[in-house]
PDB file of C-alpha atoms in Angstrom:
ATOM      1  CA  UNK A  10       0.000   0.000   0.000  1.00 54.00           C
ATOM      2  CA  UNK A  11       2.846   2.325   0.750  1.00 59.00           C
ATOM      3  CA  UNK A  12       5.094   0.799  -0.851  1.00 65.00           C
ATOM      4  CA  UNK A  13       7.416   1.897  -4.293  1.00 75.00           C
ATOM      5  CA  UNK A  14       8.174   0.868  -7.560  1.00 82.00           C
ATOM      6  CA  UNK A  15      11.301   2.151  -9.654  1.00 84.00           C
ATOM      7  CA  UNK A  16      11.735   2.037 -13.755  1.00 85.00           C
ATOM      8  CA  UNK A  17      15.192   3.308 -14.573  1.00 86.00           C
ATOM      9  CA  UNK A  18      16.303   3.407 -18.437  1.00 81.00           C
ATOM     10  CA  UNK A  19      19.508   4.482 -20.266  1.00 77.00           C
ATOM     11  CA  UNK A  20      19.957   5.474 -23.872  1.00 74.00           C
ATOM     12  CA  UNK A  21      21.917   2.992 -26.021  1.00 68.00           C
ATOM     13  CA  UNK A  22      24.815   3.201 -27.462  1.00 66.00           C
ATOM     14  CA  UNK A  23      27.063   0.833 -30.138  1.00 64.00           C
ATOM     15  CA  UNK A  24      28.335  -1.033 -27.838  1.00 61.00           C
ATOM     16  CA  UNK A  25      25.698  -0.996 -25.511  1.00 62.00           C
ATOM     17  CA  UNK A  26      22.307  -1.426 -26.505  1.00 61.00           C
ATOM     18  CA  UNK A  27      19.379   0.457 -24.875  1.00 73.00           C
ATOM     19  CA  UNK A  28      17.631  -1.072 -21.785  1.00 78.00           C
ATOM     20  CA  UNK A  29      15.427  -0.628 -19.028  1.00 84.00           C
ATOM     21  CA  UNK A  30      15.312  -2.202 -15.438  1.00 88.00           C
ATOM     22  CA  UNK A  31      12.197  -2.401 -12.980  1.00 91.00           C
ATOM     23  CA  UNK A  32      12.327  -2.678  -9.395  1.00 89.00           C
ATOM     24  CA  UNK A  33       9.288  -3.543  -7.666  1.00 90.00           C
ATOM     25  CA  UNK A  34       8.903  -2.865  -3.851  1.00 80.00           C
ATOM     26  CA  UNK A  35       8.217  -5.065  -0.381  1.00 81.00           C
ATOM     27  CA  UNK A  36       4.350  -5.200  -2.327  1.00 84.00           C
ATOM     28  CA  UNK A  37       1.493  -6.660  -3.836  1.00 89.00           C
ATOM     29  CA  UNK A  38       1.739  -6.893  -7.486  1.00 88.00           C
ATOM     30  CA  UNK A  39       1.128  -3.997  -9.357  1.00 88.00           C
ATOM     31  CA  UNK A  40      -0.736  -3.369 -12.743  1.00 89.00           C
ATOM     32  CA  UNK A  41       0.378   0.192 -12.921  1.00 90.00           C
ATOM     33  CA  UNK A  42       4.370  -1.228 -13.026  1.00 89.00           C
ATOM     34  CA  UNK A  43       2.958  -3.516 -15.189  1.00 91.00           C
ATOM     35  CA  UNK A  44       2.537  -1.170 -17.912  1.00 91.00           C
ATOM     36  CA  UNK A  45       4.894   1.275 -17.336  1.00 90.00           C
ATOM     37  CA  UNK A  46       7.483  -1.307 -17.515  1.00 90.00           C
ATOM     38  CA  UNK A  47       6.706  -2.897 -20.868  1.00 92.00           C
ATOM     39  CA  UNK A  48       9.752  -4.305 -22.598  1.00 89.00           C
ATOM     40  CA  UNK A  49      12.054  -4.029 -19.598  1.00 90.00           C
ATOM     41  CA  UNK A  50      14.831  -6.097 -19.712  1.00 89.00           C
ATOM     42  CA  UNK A  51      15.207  -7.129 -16.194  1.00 91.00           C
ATOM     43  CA  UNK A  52      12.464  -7.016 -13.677  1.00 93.00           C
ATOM     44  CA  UNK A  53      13.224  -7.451  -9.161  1.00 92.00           C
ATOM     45  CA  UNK A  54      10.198  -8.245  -7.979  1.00 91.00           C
ATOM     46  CA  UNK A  55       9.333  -9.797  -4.584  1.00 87.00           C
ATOM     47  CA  UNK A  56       8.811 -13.530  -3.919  1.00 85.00           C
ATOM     48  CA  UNK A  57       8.098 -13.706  -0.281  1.00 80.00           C
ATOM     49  CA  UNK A  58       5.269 -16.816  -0.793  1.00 81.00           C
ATOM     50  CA  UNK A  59       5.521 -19.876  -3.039  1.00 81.00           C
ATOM     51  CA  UNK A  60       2.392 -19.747  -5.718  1.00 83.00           C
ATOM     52  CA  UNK A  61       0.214 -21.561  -3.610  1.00 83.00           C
ATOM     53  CA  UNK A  62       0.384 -18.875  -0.869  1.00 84.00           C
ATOM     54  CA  UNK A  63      -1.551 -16.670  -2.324  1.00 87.00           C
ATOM     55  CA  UNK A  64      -3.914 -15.239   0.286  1.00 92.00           C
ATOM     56  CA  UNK A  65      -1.192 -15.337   2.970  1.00 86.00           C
ATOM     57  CA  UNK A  66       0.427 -13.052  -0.104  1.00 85.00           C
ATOM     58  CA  UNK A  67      -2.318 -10.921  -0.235  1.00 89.00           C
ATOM     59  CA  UNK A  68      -3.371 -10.799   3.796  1.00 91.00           C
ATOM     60  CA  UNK A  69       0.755  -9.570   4.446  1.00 87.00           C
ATOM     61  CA  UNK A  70       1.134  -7.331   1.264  1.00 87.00           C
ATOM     62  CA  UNK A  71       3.388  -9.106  -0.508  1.00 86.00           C
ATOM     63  CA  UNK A  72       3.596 -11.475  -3.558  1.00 88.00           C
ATOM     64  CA  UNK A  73       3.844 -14.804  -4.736  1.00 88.00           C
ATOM     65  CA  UNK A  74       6.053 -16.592  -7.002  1.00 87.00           C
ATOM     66  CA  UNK A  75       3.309 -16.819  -9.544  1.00 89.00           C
ATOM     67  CA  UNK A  76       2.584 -13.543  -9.306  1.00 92.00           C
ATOM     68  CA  UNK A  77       5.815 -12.102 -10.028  1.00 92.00           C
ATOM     69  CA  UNK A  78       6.220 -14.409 -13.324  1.00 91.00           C
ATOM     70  CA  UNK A  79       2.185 -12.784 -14.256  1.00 91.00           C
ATOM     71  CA  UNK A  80       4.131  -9.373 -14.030  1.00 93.00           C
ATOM     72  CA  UNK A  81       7.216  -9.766 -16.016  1.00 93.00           C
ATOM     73  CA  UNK A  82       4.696 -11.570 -18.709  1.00 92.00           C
ATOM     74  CA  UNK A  83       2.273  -9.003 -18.760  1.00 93.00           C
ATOM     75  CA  UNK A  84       5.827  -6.660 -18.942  1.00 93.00           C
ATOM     76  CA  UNK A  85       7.375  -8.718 -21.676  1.00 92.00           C
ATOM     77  CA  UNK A  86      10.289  -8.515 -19.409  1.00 92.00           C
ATOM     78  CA  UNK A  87      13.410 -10.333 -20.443  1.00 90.00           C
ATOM     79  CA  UNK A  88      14.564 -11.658 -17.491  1.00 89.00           C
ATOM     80  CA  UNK A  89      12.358 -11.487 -13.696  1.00 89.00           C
ATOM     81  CA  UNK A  90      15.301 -11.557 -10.786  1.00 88.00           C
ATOM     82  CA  UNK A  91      12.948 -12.873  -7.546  1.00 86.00           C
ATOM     83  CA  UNK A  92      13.709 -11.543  -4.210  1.00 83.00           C
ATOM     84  CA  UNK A  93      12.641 -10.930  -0.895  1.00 71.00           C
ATOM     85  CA  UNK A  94      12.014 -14.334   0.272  1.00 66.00           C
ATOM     86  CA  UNK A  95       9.748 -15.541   3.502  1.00 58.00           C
ATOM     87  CA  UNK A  96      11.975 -16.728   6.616  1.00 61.00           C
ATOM     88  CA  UNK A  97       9.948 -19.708   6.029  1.00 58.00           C
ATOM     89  CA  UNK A  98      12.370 -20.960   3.562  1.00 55.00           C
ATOM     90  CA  UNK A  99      15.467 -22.176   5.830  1.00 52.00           C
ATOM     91  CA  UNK A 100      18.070 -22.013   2.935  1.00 51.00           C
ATOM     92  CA  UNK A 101      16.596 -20.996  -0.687  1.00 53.00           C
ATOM     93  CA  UNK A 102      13.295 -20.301  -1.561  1.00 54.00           C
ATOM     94  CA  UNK A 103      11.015 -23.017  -3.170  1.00 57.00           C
ATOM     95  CA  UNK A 104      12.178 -23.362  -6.495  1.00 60.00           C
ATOM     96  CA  UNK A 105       9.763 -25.486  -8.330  1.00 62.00           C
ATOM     97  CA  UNK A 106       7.304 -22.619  -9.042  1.00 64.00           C
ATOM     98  CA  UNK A 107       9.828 -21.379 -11.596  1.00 68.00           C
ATOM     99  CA  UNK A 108      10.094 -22.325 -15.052  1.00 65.00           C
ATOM    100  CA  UNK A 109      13.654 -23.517 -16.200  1.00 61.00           C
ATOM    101  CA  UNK A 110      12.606 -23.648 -19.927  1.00 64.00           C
ATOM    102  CA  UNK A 111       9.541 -21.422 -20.846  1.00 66.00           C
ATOM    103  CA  UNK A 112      10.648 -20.127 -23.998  1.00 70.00           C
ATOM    104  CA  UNK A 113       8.291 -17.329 -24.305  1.00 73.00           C
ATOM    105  CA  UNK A 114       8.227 -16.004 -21.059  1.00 75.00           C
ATOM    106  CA  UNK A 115      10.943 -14.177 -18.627  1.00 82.00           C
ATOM    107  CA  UNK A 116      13.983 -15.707 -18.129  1.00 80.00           C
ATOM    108  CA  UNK A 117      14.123 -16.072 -14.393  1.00 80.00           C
ATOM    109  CA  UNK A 118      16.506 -16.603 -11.561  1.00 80.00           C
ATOM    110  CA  UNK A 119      16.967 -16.411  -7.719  1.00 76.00           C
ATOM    111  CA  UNK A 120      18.395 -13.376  -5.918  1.00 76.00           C
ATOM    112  CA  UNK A 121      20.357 -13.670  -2.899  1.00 70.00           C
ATOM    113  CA  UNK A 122      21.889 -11.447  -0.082  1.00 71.00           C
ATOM    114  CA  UNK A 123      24.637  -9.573  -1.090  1.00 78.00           C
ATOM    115  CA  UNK A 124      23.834 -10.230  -4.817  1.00 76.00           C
ATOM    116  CA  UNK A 125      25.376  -8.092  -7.279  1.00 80.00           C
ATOM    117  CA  UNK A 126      24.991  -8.404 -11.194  1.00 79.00           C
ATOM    118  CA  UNK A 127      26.414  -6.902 -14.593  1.00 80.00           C
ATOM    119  CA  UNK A 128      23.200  -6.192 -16.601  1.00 76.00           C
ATOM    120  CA  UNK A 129      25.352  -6.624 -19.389  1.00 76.00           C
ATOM    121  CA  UNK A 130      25.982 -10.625 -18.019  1.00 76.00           C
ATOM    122  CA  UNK A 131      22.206 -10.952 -17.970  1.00 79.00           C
ATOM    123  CA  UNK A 132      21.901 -13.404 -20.597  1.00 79.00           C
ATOM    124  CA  UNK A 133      24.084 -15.793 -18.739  1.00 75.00           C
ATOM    125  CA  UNK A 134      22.329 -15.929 -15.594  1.00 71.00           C
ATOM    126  CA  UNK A 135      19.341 -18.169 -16.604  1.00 70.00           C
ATOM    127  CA  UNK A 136      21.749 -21.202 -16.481  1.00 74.00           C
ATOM    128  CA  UNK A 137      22.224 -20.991 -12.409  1.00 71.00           C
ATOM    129  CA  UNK A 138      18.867 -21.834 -11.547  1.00 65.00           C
ATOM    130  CA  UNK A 139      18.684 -25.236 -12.861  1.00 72.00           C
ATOM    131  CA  UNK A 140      21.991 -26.003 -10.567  1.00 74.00           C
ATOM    132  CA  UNK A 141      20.697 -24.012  -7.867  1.00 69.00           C
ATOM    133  CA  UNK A 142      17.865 -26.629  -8.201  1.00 67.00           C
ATOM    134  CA  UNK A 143      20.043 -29.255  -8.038  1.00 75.00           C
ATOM    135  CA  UNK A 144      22.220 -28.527  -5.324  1.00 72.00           C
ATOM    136  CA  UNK A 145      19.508 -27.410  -3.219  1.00 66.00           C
ATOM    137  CA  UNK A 146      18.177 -31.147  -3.457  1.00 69.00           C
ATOM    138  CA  UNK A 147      21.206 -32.750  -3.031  1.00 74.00           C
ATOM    139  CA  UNK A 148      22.082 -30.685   0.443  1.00 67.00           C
ATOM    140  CA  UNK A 149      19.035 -31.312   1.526  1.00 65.00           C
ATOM    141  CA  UNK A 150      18.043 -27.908   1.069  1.00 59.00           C
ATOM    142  CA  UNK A 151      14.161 -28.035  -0.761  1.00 55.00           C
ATOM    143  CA  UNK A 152      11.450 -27.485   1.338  1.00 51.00           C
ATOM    144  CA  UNK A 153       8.575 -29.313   1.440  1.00 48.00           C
ATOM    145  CA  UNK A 154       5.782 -28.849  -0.949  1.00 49.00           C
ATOM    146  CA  UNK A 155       2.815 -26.417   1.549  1.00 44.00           C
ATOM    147  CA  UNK A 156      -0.150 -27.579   1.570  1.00 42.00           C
ATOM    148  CA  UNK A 157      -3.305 -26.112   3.491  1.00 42.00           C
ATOM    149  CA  UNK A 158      -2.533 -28.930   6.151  1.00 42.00           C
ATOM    150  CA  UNK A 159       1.285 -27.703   6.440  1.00 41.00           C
ATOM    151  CA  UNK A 160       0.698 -23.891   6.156  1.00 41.00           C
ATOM    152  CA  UNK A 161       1.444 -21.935   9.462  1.00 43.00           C
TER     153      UNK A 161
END
């Protein structure tokens, strides 16, 4: 509700081709950065709740997984860079809600804490989540899939 969005844009030039980046706030979803942001190339958005969380989403002002992929679509964003995820995940956030090969939507992938990327590098990114994925399962890491029994 009180809460920010950012679209900042530079000018291309031959060796650097025009872009824009979106930064969405701690929020719900919002149809206004929606549009303003069409054909960003890299949307931050929030991820505090895995896609079936939606109404603790909504109840706690913040977003789901789903819901940040339903923005950068409705953007035509290149790449979605998730964020801002619920203490409820113990090590990584739940990573099955993202698509590892959805060729017409955003390329996404998995912020962390001290984070720090070369938009320039962007189109290499997209290859960490699928062995984020993996070692995440292999240490044990993947949480367990929420249902309405499980939810707190």
């Amino acid at each position: 509700r009180h809460a920010s969005a950012l679209l900042v844009s530079r000018p291309g030039r031959p060796a650097c081709p025009d872009w824009m980046l979106a930064y969405s706030g701690d929020t719900r979803p919002s149809q206004e950065l929606a549009e303003a942001g069409r054909g960003v190339r890299l949307l931050v958005h929030e991820a505090t709740f895995e896609t079936g969380l939606g109404e603790d989403a909504a109840a706690k002002l913040h977003a789901t997984t789903g819901e940040a992929l339903h923005v950068a679509r409705t953007m035509g964003a290149a790449y979605l860079l998730l964020t801002h995820f619920s203490q409820r995940y113990a090590k990584v956030p739940v990573l099955r809600d993202i698509p590892t090969d959805d060729k017409d939507g955003p390329q996404a992938i998995v912020g962390f804490d001290l984070m720090s990327l070369d938009i320039a590098c962007l189109d290499h990114l997209p290859r960490i989540l699928p062995r984020l994925t993996e070692l995440s399962a292999e240490l044990g890491w993947m949480q367990p899939e929420v249902t309405t029994e499980t939810r707190e």
